[in-house]
Amino acid sequence: MTVELLDVHSVPAYLAAHPDLAAGVDPATAQVQEVGDGNLNLVFIARDAAGSSVVLKQSLPYVRTDHSWAVPQDRIFSEARGYAAAERTSPGATPRYFGLDADRRLIAIEDLSGWTVWRTALNEGRISRRAGADLGRYVARLAFGTSAFGLPAAEVREAAAGALNVELCRITEDLVFTEPFRDHEHNGWDDAVTPAVLALRDDAVLAEVAELKWRFLSSAEGRIHGDLHTGSVFVAPEGAAGADGVVAKAFDLEFGVYGPIAFDLGALFGNFLLAQARAAAIGRPAEFRMWVAGLVGETWAAFEAELRRLWPSRVDPTFNDAFLESWLAETWRRAVGFGGVKAVRRVVGWAKVADIQSLEQPQRVQAAGAALTAARTWILRRHELADPTALGQAAEEAIRAWR
């Protein structure tokens, strides 16, 4: 099926043809920008003369940077399910969702262009207090509300079957767990960090990576965002918050699937590590560096506290308090490992990030080397690094080693 793609000229007519959208944004005065900076989607902001606006996101049938790399446009259905699940379980944690146009492979969501992508804010040295806690609560509420903790098992199985996202899961399997740990055309790094890259290919590391990949492939605990990094989070302007009091909102939910809850936490942890390594390499003020170093702890504390708050409302009493303690401990260990592989992917593999790539070569080497060294420690010692303090110490040791 060929899906007609929108452009800045056709968006007003599209709005006019959809009364639910035209009621919020006047098509006659709408000005349209295409703002997508990712590889997989067109993203339009339509704003009318009164200042009302909406975002339209449409799946591309290919990767922007390589039109020969076909990707299924049906992935927008997964994103739509993700927004619907977030609105049910964690209202305010994502942009408001206005609906899906299945025929055009398009969703309409709230315009948060007055907010900032968190990666950008971090790279600029801006502190966004409570952002980590907001995301920890989002992951916890989504996990509880879509898993057998919060739903009957039959409903969970049905939802998991309907959430299959084969092609985008394959991208994750390749880009996160496979390619960065072997020779591959997608990989690249500065020569000076080659020893740190090669250290990721010893048998002990590869065995742990295999275990983590197995968990990603086989564990369908609850619905996950699937790509929850600092580039898929908006943060509110300084000193402000949304009407719901939230200062961080997750977006780009197209990689969503039923998977291990720890994967979303690990994705955040790994990207916090990149921000920490960057801050050290360029000499950010101590206040900022301490705040960034504390983001893993802030996120985990909020996640754990929210799970414990929700726990009395679980639907199956088989899951007792002793099970919760065991599950939290195992989720932490997996999150540490997932954090390591996610950091490696962003330094070595395809789709590198500005945290590292925007630095001058000496600083880039320092930040990349520190991130890779810390990530290796996280992967290998995830069963020993029992809390955020231990994890942070491992990161700081790696940073000192690359100064």
mmCIF file of C-alpha atoms in Angstrom:
data_model
loop_
_atom_site.group_PDB
_atom_site.id
_atom_site.type_symbol
_atom_site.label_atom_id
_atom_site.label_comp_id
_atom_site.label_asym_id
_atom_site.label_seq_id
_atom_site.Cartn_x
_atom_site.Cartn_y
_atom_site.Cartn_z
ATOM 1 C CA MET A 1 0.000 0.000 0.000
ATOM 2 C CA THR A 2 1.345 3.407 -1.030
ATOM 3 C CA VAL A 3 0.713 6.146 1.514
ATOM 4 C CA GLU A 4 0.725 9.736 0.308
ATOM 5 C CA LEU A 5 3.229 11.782 2.275
ATOM 6 C CA LEU A 6 2.351 15.230 3.536
ATOM 7 C CA ASP A 7 4.471 18.317 2.995
ATOM 8 C CA VAL A 8 4.284 21.867 4.329
ATOM 9 C CA HIS A 9 1.945 22.854 1.490
ATOM 10 C CA SER A 10 -0.574 20.039 1.926
ATOM 11 C CA VAL A 11 -0.881 20.129 5.733
ATOM 12 C CA PRO A 12 -3.491 22.979 5.831
ATOM 13 C CA ALA A 13 -5.748 21.059 3.459
ATOM 14 C CA TYR A 14 -5.294 17.956 5.585
ATOM 15 C CA LEU A 15 -6.358 19.894 8.692
ATOM 16 C CA ALA A 16 -9.382 21.292 6.875
ATOM 17 C CA ALA A 17 -10.452 17.780 5.909
ATOM 18 C CA HIS A 18 -10.393 16.667 9.549
ATOM 19 C CA PRO A 19 -12.904 18.694 11.595
ATOM 20 C CA ASP A 20 -11.562 17.459 14.931
ATOM 21 C CA LEU A 21 -8.179 18.985 14.105
ATOM 22 C CA ALA A 22 -9.585 22.055 12.341
ATOM 23 C CA ALA A 23 -11.560 22.849 15.490
ATOM 24 C CA GLY A 24 -8.261 23.407 17.311
ATOM 25 C CA VAL A 25 -6.139 24.960 14.567
ATOM 26 C CA ASP A 26 -7.535 27.243 11.843
ATOM 27 C CA PRO A 27 -6.410 25.779 8.506
ATOM 28 C CA ALA A 28 -6.977 29.095 6.734
ATOM 29 C CA THR A 29 -4.262 30.857 8.729
ATOM 30 C CA ALA A 30 -2.039 27.908 9.613
ATOM 31 C CA GLN A 31 1.686 28.285 9.035
ATOM 32 C CA VAL A 32 3.500 24.961 8.748
ATOM 33 C CA GLN A 33 7.071 23.901 9.486
ATOM 34 C CA GLU A 34 8.650 20.487 8.981
ATOM 35 C CA VAL A 35 10.846 19.987 12.054
ATOM 36 C CA GLY A 36 11.678 16.285 12.029
ATOM 37 C CA ASP A 37 15.354 15.758 12.818
ATOM 38 C CA GLY A 38 15.232 11.972 13.104
ATOM 39 C CA ASN A 39 15.610 9.335 10.451
ATOM 40 C CA LEU A 40 12.192 7.729 10.310
ATOM 41 C CA ASN A 41 9.405 10.342 10.281
ATOM 42 C CA LEU A 42 8.044 13.593 8.932
ATOM 43 C CA VAL A 43 7.088 15.947 11.763
ATOM 44 C CA PHE A 44 5.008 19.055 11.046
ATOM 45 C CA ILE A 45 4.024 21.877 13.372
ATOM 46 C CA ALA A 46 0.944 23.776 12.204
ATOM 47 C CA ARG A 47 0.271 27.064 14.033
ATOM 48 C CA ASP A 48 -2.585 29.443 13.224
ATOM 49 C CA ALA A 49 -2.867 33.217 13.552
ATOM 50 C CA ALA A 50 -4.282 32.901 17.072
ATOM 51 C CA GLY A 51 -1.278 30.869 18.215
ATOM 52 C CA SER A 52 -3.069 27.518 18.424
ATOM 53 C CA SER A 53 -0.962 24.624 17.180
ATOM 54 C CA VAL A 54 -0.759 20.896 16.636
ATOM 55 C CA VAL A 55 1.936 18.416 15.652
ATOM 56 C CA LEU A 56 1.384 15.886 12.872
ATOM 57 C CA LYS A 57 3.811 12.972 12.722
ATOM 58 C CA GLN A 58 3.829 10.717 9.673
ATOM 59 C CA SER A 59 5.877 7.556 9.167
ATOM 60 C CA LEU A 60 8.320 7.529 6.296
ATOM 61 C CA PRO A 61 8.638 4.304 4.272
ATOM 62 C CA TYR A 62 12.442 4.585 4.370
ATOM 63 C CA VAL A 63 15.321 5.926 6.445
ATOM 64 C CA ARG A 64 15.922 9.591 5.609
ATOM 65 C CA THR A 65 19.672 9.130 5.271
ATOM 66 C CA ASP A 66 19.354 5.997 3.130
ATOM 67 C CA HIS A 67 16.220 5.710 0.987
ATOM 68 C CA SER A 68 17.189 2.155 0.035
ATOM 69 C CA TRP A 69 16.668 1.102 3.680
ATOM 70 C CA ALA A 70 12.936 0.374 3.734
ATOM 71 C CA VAL A 71 11.057 0.513 7.044
ATOM 72 C CA PRO A 72 7.375 -0.311 7.551
ATOM 73 C CA GLN A 73 5.061 2.675 7.966
ATOM 74 C CA ASP A 74 2.798 0.549 10.163
ATOM 75 C CA ARG A 75 5.123 1.363 13.079
ATOM 76 C CA ILE A 76 2.968 4.445 13.671
ATOM 77 C CA PHE A 77 0.347 2.065 15.061
ATOM 78 C CA SER A 78 2.778 1.110 17.805
ATOM 79 C CA GLU A 79 3.349 4.766 18.607
ATOM 80 C CA ALA A 80 -0.383 5.380 18.761
ATOM 81 C CA ARG A 81 -0.777 2.472 21.174
ATOM 82 C CA GLY A 82 2.054 3.883 23.246
ATOM 83 C CA TYR A 83 0.416 7.280 23.599
ATOM 84 C CA ALA A 84 -2.910 5.692 24.456
ATOM 85 C CA ALA A 85 -1.253 3.512 27.115
ATOM 86 C CA ALA A 86 0.595 6.498 28.566
ATOM 87 C CA GLU A 87 -2.575 8.576 28.791
ATOM 88 C CA ARG A 88 -4.294 5.726 30.618
ATOM 89 C CA THR A 89 -1.497 4.857 33.028
ATOM 90 C CA SER A 90 0.590 8.026 33.373
ATOM 91 C CA PRO A 91 -1.361 11.134 32.316
ATOM 92 C CA GLY A 92 0.860 14.116 31.567
ATOM 93 C CA ALA A 93 4.008 12.048 31.031
ATOM 94 C CA THR A 94 3.803 12.425 27.238
ATOM 95 C CA PRO A 95 2.402 15.090 24.888
ATOM 96 C CA ARG A 96 -1.399 14.974 24.666
ATOM 97 C CA TYR A 97 -2.568 12.516 22.031
ATOM 98 C CA PHE A 98 -5.293 13.609 19.612
ATOM 99 C CA GLY A 99 -5.628 10.491 17.502
ATOM 100 C CA LEU A 100 -4.440 8.219 14.704
ATOM 101 C CA ASP A 101 -5.127 8.401 10.971
ATOM 102 C CA ALA A 102 -4.493 4.776 10.065
ATOM 103 C CA ASP A 103 -4.823 5.320 6.313
ATOM 104 C CA ARG A 104 -2.196 8.073 6.230
ATOM 105 C CA ARG A 105 0.034 6.440 8.890
ATOM 106 C CA LEU A 106 -0.134 9.632 10.906
ATOM 107 C CA ILE A 107 -0.768 10.738 14.486
ATOM 108 C CA ALA A 108 -1.689 14.138 15.907
ATOM 109 C CA ILE A 109 -0.196 15.202 19.235
ATOM 110 C CA GLU A 110 0.301 18.270 21.392
ATOM 111 C CA ASP A 111 2.841 20.852 20.237
ATOM 112 C CA LEU A 112 5.589 21.246 22.842
ATOM 113 C CA SER A 113 7.887 23.349 20.683
ATOM 114 C CA GLY A 114 8.181 25.827 23.565
ATOM 115 C CA TRP A 115 9.959 23.064 25.463
ATOM 116 C CA THR A 116 13.497 21.804 24.760
ATOM 117 C CA VAL A 117 14.763 18.363 23.812
ATOM 118 C CA TRP A 118 16.545 17.235 26.956
ATOM 119 C CA ARG A 119 19.745 16.245 25.150
ATOM 120 C CA THR A 120 20.020 19.800 23.847
ATOM 121 C CA ALA A 121 19.482 21.260 27.310
ATOM 122 C CA LEU A 122 22.062 18.912 28.825
ATOM 123 C CA ASN A 123 24.612 19.732 26.145
ATOM 124 C CA GLU A 124 24.078 23.414 26.848
ATOM 125 C CA GLY A 125 24.712 22.877 30.563
ATOM 126 C CA ARG A 126 21.158 23.533 31.697
ATOM 127 C CA ILE A 127 19.875 21.957 34.889
ATOM 128 C CA SER A 128 16.315 20.579 34.663
ATOM 129 C CA ARG A 129 15.414 19.720 38.216
ATOM 130 C CA ARG A 130 12.906 16.893 38.777
ATOM 131 C CA ALA A 131 13.175 15.696 35.158
ATOM 132 C CA GLY A 132 14.716 12.377 36.151
ATOM 133 C CA ALA A 133 12.041 11.823 38.784
ATOM 134 C CA ASP A 134 9.263 12.522 36.282
ATOM 135 C CA LEU A 135 10.670 9.909 33.936
ATOM 136 C CA GLY A 136 11.167 7.370 36.700
ATOM 137 C CA ARG A 137 7.507 7.721 37.636
ATOM 138 C CA TYR A 138 6.453 7.445 33.991
ATOM 139 C CA VAL A 139 8.338 4.168 33.561
ATOM 140 C CA ALA A 140 6.897 2.815 36.820
ATOM 141 C CA ARG A 141 3.293 3.741 36.026
ATOM 142 C CA LEU A 142 3.517 2.393 32.484
ATOM 143 C CA ALA A 143 5.112 -0.810 33.777
ATOM 144 C CA PHE A 144 2.552 -1.371 36.506
ATOM 145 C CA GLY A 145 -0.469 -0.411 34.429
ATOM 146 C CA THR A 146 0.345 -2.599 31.426
ATOM 147 C CA SER A 147 1.784 -5.668 33.197
ATOM 148 C CA ALA A 148 0.364 -8.504 35.258
ATOM 149 C CA PHE A 149 0.842 -6.275 38.285
ATOM 150 C CA GLY A 150 -1.976 -3.990 37.195
ATOM 151 C CA LEU A 151 -3.961 -6.058 34.655
ATOM 152 C CA PRO A 152 -5.339 -9.607 34.563
ATOM 153 C CA ALA A 153 -2.904 -11.970 32.879
ATOM 154 C CA ALA A 154 -5.236 -12.629 29.944
ATOM 155 C CA GLU A 155 -5.406 -8.914 29.154
ATOM 156 C CA VAL A 156 -1.637 -8.652 29.321
ATOM 157 C CA ARG A 157 -1.210 -11.520 26.869
ATOM 158 C CA GLU A 158 -3.722 -9.975 24.485
ATOM 159 C CA ALA A 159 -2.052 -6.567 24.699
ATOM 160 C CA ALA A 160 1.406 -8.064 24.200
ATOM 161 C CA ALA A 161 0.223 -9.934 21.106
ATOM 162 C CA GLY A 162 -1.214 -6.709 19.711
ATOM 163 C CA ALA A 163 1.977 -4.763 20.442
ATOM 164 C CA LEU A 164 4.305 -6.747 18.196
ATOM 165 C CA ASN A 165 6.780 -4.377 16.555
ATOM 166 C CA VAL A 166 8.996 -6.772 14.639
ATOM 167 C CA GLU A 167 10.935 -4.446 12.347
ATOM 168 C CA LEU A 168 11.763 -1.806 14.948
ATOM 169 C CA CYS A 169 12.697 -4.476 17.474
ATOM 170 C CA ARG A 170 15.067 -5.856 14.871
ATOM 171 C CA ILE A 171 16.667 -2.421 14.600
ATOM 172 C CA THR A 172 17.180 -2.381 18.369
ATOM 173 C CA GLU A 173 18.549 -5.928 18.367
ATOM 174 C CA ASP A 174 21.062 -5.029 15.658
ATOM 175 C CA LEU A 175 22.080 -1.509 16.647
ATOM 176 C CA VAL A 176 22.168 -1.969 20.425
ATOM 177 C CA PHE A 177 23.155 -5.568 21.091
ATOM 178 C CA THR A 178 25.001 -6.779 18.004
ATOM 179 C CA GLU A 179 26.766 -4.327 15.705
ATOM 180 C CA PRO A 180 28.708 -2.247 18.286
ATOM 181 C CA PHE A 181 30.409 -5.374 19.631
ATOM 182 C CA ARG A 182 31.869 -6.598 16.330
ATOM 183 C CA ASP A 183 33.274 -5.194 13.097
ATOM 184 C CA HIS A 184 30.459 -3.527 11.189
ATOM 185 C CA GLU A 185 30.129 -0.792 8.592
ATOM 186 C CA HIS A 186 27.886 1.243 10.881
ATOM 187 C CA ASN A 187 30.620 1.584 13.503
ATOM 188 C CA GLY A 188 33.218 4.303 13.851
ATOM 189 C CA TRP A 189 35.349 5.996 16.502
ATOM 190 C CA ASP A 190 38.481 8.056 17.049
ATOM 191 C CA ASP A 191 41.679 5.991 16.844
ATOM 192 C CA ALA A 192 42.645 7.007 20.369
ATOM 193 C CA VAL A 193 39.693 5.114 21.874
ATOM 194 C CA THR A 194 40.395 1.895 19.977
ATOM 195 C CA PRO A 195 41.686 0.115 23.125
ATOM 196 C CA ALA A 196 38.403 0.877 24.897
ATOM 197 C CA VAL A 197 36.411 -0.413 21.916
ATOM 198 C CA LEU A 198 38.422 -3.627 21.649
ATOM 199 C CA ALA A 199 38.032 -4.208 25.388
ATOM 200 C CA LEU A 200 34.293 -4.540 24.729
ATOM 201 C CA ARG A 201 34.906 -7.589 22.559
ATOM 202 C CA ASP A 202 36.368 -9.977 25.085
ATOM 203 C CA ASP A 203 34.421 -13.107 25.915
ATOM 204 C CA ALA A 204 33.304 -11.961 29.372
ATOM 205 C CA VAL A 205 31.692 -8.803 27.995
ATOM 206 C CA LEU A 206 30.136 -10.624 25.060
ATOM 207 C CA ALA A 207 28.597 -13.212 27.374
ATOM 208 C CA GLU A 208 26.912 -10.473 29.411
ATOM 209 C CA VAL A 209 25.738 -8.699 26.262
ATOM 210 C CA ALA A 210 24.281 -11.989 25.044
ATOM 211 C CA GLU A 211 22.410 -12.379 28.326
ATOM 212 C CA LEU A 212 21.005 -8.862 28.010
ATOM 213 C CA LYS A 213 19.992 -9.434 24.401
ATOM 214 C CA TRP A 214 18.249 -12.646 25.446
ATOM 215 C CA ARG A 215 16.288 -10.724 28.076
ATOM 216 C CA PHE A 216 15.252 -8.144 25.508
ATOM 217 C CA LEU A 217 14.155 -10.877 23.095
ATOM 218 C CA SER A 218 12.315 -13.063 25.583
ATOM 219 C CA SER A 219 10.975 -10.899 28.413
ATOM 220 C CA ALA A 220 7.578 -9.315 27.763
ATOM 221 C CA GLU A 221 6.898 -7.922 31.246
ATOM 222 C CA GLY A 222 4.955 -4.844 30.244
ATOM 223 C CA ARG A 223 4.767 -2.095 27.675
ATOM 224 C CA ILE A 224 7.989 -0.116 27.304
ATOM 225 C CA HIS A 225 8.796 3.085 25.450
ATOM 226 C CA GLY A 226 11.584 1.193 23.693
ATOM 227 C CA ASP A 227 13.851 4.159 22.897
ATOM 228 C CA LEU A 228 13.763 6.319 26.014
ATOM 229 C CA HIS A 229 16.901 8.429 25.727
ATOM 230 C CA THR A 230 17.484 12.127 26.398
ATOM 231 C CA GLY A 231 16.749 12.875 22.748
ATOM 232 C CA SER A 232 13.206 11.525 23.138
ATOM 233 C CA VAL A 233 12.325 13.677 26.142
ATOM 234 C CA PHE A 234 11.142 17.283 26.254
ATOM 235 C CA VAL A 235 11.943 19.418 29.303
ATOM 236 C CA ALA A 236 9.997 22.505 30.324
ATOM 237 C CA PRO A 237 11.466 26.011 30.145
ATOM 238 C CA GLU A 238 13.515 26.955 33.182
ATOM 239 C CA GLY A 239 11.317 27.670 36.184
ATOM 240 C CA ALA A 240 8.217 26.397 34.408
ATOM 241 C CA ALA A 241 6.247 23.162 34.229
ATOM 242 C CA GLY A 242 3.248 21.803 32.414
ATOM 243 C CA ALA A 243 -0.248 22.388 33.737
ATOM 244 C CA ASP A 244 0.079 18.962 35.363
ATOM 245 C CA GLY A 245 3.278 19.973 37.165
ATOM 246 C CA VAL A 246 5.436 17.703 34.998
ATOM 247 C CA VAL A 247 8.772 19.100 33.791
ATOM 248 C CA ALA A 248 9.761 16.189 31.499
ATOM 249 C CA LYS A 249 7.628 14.451 28.876
ATOM 250 C CA ALA A 250 8.610 11.450 26.755
ATOM 251 C CA PHE A 251 7.892 11.419 23.024
ATOM 252 C CA ASP A 252 8.822 9.335 19.944
ATOM 253 C CA LEU A 253 7.121 6.172 21.178
ATOM 254 C CA GLU A 254 7.345 4.257 17.908
ATOM 255 C CA PHE A 255 9.792 1.638 19.248
ATOM 256 C CA GLY A 256 7.254 0.621 21.871
ATOM 257 C CA VAL A 257 6.735 -3.070 22.543
ATOM 258 C CA TYR A 258 6.109 -5.429 25.442
ATOM 259 C CA GLY A 259 9.584 -5.978 26.851
ATOM 260 C CA PRO A 260 11.762 -5.882 29.961
ATOM 261 C CA ILE A 261 10.902 -2.872 32.135
ATOM 262 C CA ALA A 262 14.595 -2.406 32.883
ATOM 263 C CA PHE A 263 15.272 -1.541 29.242
ATOM 264 C CA ASP A 264 13.703 1.915 29.496
ATOM 265 C CA LEU A 265 15.550 2.622 32.729
ATOM 266 C CA GLY A 266 18.814 1.447 31.214
ATOM 267 C CA ALA A 267 18.335 3.637 28.158
ATOM 268 C CA LEU A 268 18.093 6.645 30.451
ATOM 269 C CA PHE A 269 21.066 5.529 32.563
ATOM 270 C CA GLY A 270 23.280 5.100 29.500
ATOM 271 C CA ASN A 271 22.424 8.534 28.170
ATOM 272 C CA PHE A 272 23.004 10.105 31.589
ATOM 273 C CA LEU A 273 26.474 8.547 31.448
ATOM 274 C CA LEU A 274 27.140 10.242 28.105
ATOM 275 C CA ALA A 275 26.032 13.590 29.556
ATOM 276 C CA GLN A 276 28.258 13.033 32.577
ATOM 277 C CA ALA A 277 31.281 12.188 30.421
ATOM 278 C CA ARG A 278 30.691 15.264 28.260
ATOM 279 C CA ALA A 279 30.336 17.557 31.264
ATOM 280 C CA ALA A 280 33.644 16.333 32.666
ATOM 281 C CA ALA A 281 35.475 16.635 29.332
ATOM 282 C CA ILE A 282 34.494 20.279 28.825
ATOM 283 C CA GLY A 283 34.808 21.290 32.478
ATOM 284 C CA ARG A 284 31.227 22.184 33.321
ATOM 285 C CA PRO A 285 30.729 23.828 36.739
ATOM 286 C CA ALA A 286 30.685 21.493 39.724
ATOM 287 C CA GLU A 287 26.989 22.122 40.412
ATOM 288 C CA PHE A 288 26.003 20.876 36.964
ATOM 289 C CA ARG A 289 28.322 17.892 37.092
ATOM 290 C CA MET A 290 27.010 16.833 40.490
ATOM 291 C CA TRP A 291 23.428 17.155 39.282
ATOM 292 C CA VAL A 292 24.081 15.066 36.162
ATOM 293 C CA ALA A 293 25.918 12.457 38.234
ATOM 294 C CA GLY A 294 22.830 12.206 40.454
ATOM 295 C CA LEU A 295 20.319 11.594 37.651
ATOM 296 C CA VAL A 296 20.551 7.803 37.824
ATOM 297 C CA GLY A 297 19.765 7.913 41.532
ATOM 298 C CA GLU A 298 16.943 10.418 41.091
ATOM 299 C CA THR A 299 15.327 8.377 38.323
ATOM 300 C CA TRP A 300 15.655 5.046 40.105
ATOM 301 C CA ALA A 301 14.394 6.443 43.429
ATOM 302 C CA ALA A 302 11.264 7.818 41.761
ATOM 303 C CA PHE A 303 10.706 4.579 39.853
ATOM 304 C CA GLU A 304 11.059 2.449 42.964
ATOM 305 C CA ALA A 305 8.917 4.752 45.124
ATOM 306 C CA GLU A 306 6.122 4.790 42.545
ATOM 307 C CA LEU A 307 6.161 0.990 42.184
ATOM 308 C CA ARG A 308 5.900 0.674 45.947
ATOM 309 C CA ARG A 309 3.064 3.207 46.046
ATOM 310 C CA LEU A 310 1.127 1.271 43.405
ATOM 311 C CA TRP A 311 1.929 -2.163 44.800
ATOM 312 C CA PRO A 312 -1.075 -2.479 47.169
ATOM 313 C CA SER A 313 -3.389 -2.157 44.139
ATOM 314 C CA ARG A 314 -1.866 -5.150 42.266
ATOM 315 C CA VAL A 315 -4.489 -7.470 40.821
ATOM 316 C CA ASP A 316 -2.809 -10.767 41.649
ATOM 317 C CA PRO A 317 -1.864 -11.390 45.315
ATOM 318 C CA THR A 318 0.486 -14.165 44.202
ATOM 319 C CA PHE A 319 2.971 -11.350 43.709
ATOM 320 C CA ASN A 320 3.759 -10.770 47.383
ATOM 321 C CA ASP A 321 6.068 -8.284 49.055
ATOM 322 C CA ALA A 322 9.026 -10.660 48.962
ATOM 323 C CA PHE A 323 8.565 -10.999 45.212
ATOM 324 C CA LEU A 324 8.579 -7.212 44.837
ATOM 325 C CA GLU A 325 11.941 -6.953 46.597
ATOM 326 C CA SER A 326 13.406 -9.639 44.354
ATOM 327 C CA TRP A 327 11.905 -8.117 41.214
ATOM 328 C CA LEU A 328 13.218 -4.626 42.022
ATOM 329 C CA ALA A 329 16.705 -5.972 42.670
ATOM 330 C CA GLU A 330 16.749 -7.875 39.379
ATOM 331 C CA THR A 331 15.299 -4.916 37.487
ATOM 332 C CA TRP A 332 18.103 -2.721 38.848
ATOM 333 C CA ARG A 333 20.786 -5.209 37.730
ATOM 334 C CA ARG A 334 19.298 -5.454 34.261
ATOM 335 C CA ALA A 335 18.957 -1.676 33.992
ATOM 336 C CA VAL A 336 22.661 -1.279 34.775
ATOM 337 C CA GLY A 337 23.572 -3.708 31.989
ATOM 338 C CA PHE A 338 21.156 -2.180 29.515
ATOM 339 C CA GLY A 339 22.606 1.222 30.405
ATOM 340 C CA GLY A 340 26.039 -0.007 29.465
ATOM 341 C CA VAL A 341 25.049 -1.368 26.058
ATOM 342 C CA LYS A 342 22.979 1.724 25.261
ATOM 343 C CA ALA A 343 25.958 3.973 26.005
ATOM 344 C CA VAL A 344 28.242 1.838 23.833
ATOM 345 C CA ARG A 345 25.798 1.969 20.965
ATOM 346 C CA ARG A 346 25.724 5.770 20.971
ATOM 347 C CA VAL A 347 29.529 6.078 20.988
ATOM 348 C CA VAL A 348 30.554 3.250 18.660
ATOM 349 C CA GLY A 349 27.568 2.376 16.500
ATOM 350 C CA TRP A 350 25.097 3.976 14.148
ATOM 351 C CA ALA A 351 23.136 7.123 15.161
ATOM 352 C CA LYS A 352 25.787 8.685 17.362
ATOM 353 C CA VAL A 353 24.821 11.583 19.598
ATOM 354 C CA ALA A 354 25.807 15.213 19.890
ATOM 355 C CA ASP A 355 26.897 14.741 23.505
ATOM 356 C CA ILE A 356 30.090 13.220 22.123
ATOM 357 C CA GLN A 357 30.193 14.073 18.421
ATOM 358 C CA SER A 358 29.903 17.845 18.839
ATOM 359 C CA LEU A 359 33.077 18.013 20.943
ATOM 360 C CA GLU A 360 36.503 18.951 19.609
ATOM 361 C CA GLN A 361 38.740 15.948 19.040
ATOM 362 C CA PRO A 362 40.700 15.940 22.351
ATOM 363 C CA GLN A 363 37.531 16.383 24.395
ATOM 364 C CA ARG A 364 35.655 13.896 22.225
ATOM 365 C CA VAL A 365 38.310 11.257 22.885
ATOM 366 C CA GLN A 366 38.198 11.941 26.608
ATOM 367 C CA ALA A 367 34.396 11.751 26.803
ATOM 368 C CA ALA A 368 34.090 8.731 24.503
ATOM 369 C CA GLY A 369 36.848 6.819 26.269
ATOM 370 C CA ALA A 370 35.366 7.511 29.677
ATOM 371 C CA ALA A 371 31.867 6.500 28.559
ATOM 372 C CA LEU A 372 33.069 3.248 26.977
ATOM 373 C CA THR A 373 35.225 2.332 29.962
ATOM 374 C CA ALA A 374 32.390 2.998 32.401
ATOM 375 C CA ALA A 375 29.925 1.136 30.179
ATOM 376 C CA ARG A 376 32.184 -1.927 30.149
ATOM 377 C CA THR A 377 32.303 -1.861 33.931
ATOM 378 C CA TRP A 378 28.519 -1.535 34.126
ATOM 379 C CA ILE A 379 28.049 -4.516 31.793
ATOM 380 C CA LEU A 380 30.574 -6.760 33.527
ATOM 381 C CA ARG A 381 29.805 -5.817 37.121
ATOM 382 C CA ARG A 382 26.077 -5.235 37.009
ATOM 383 C CA HIS A 383 25.540 -7.917 39.644
ATOM 384 C CA GLU A 384 27.978 -6.134 41.994
ATOM 385 C CA LEU A 385 27.048 -2.481 41.449
ATOM 386 C CA ALA A 386 24.145 -2.670 43.832
ATOM 387 C CA ASP A 387 22.955 0.933 43.939
ATOM 388 C CA PRO A 388 23.263 4.305 42.191
ATOM 389 C CA THR A 389 26.185 5.322 44.393
ATOM 390 C CA ALA A 390 28.252 2.340 43.253
ATOM 391 C CA LEU A 391 27.265 2.973 39.647
ATOM 392 C CA GLY A 392 28.272 6.614 39.921
ATOM 393 C CA GLN A 393 31.627 5.712 41.448
ATOM 394 C CA ALA A 394 32.349 3.428 38.499
ATOM 395 C CA ALA A 395 31.560 6.284 36.114
ATOM 396 C CA GLU A 396 33.782 8.737 37.985
ATOM 397 C CA GLU A 397 36.674 6.262 38.029
ATOM 398 C CA ALA A 398 36.429 5.939 34.258
ATOM 399 C CA ILE A 399 36.284 9.712 33.834
ATOM 400 C CA ARG A 400 39.407 10.168 35.960
ATOM 401 C CA ALA A 401 41.210 7.473 33.949
ATOM 402 C CA TRP A 402 40.642 9.401 30.701
ATOM 403 C CA ARG A 403 41.640 12.855 31.896
#
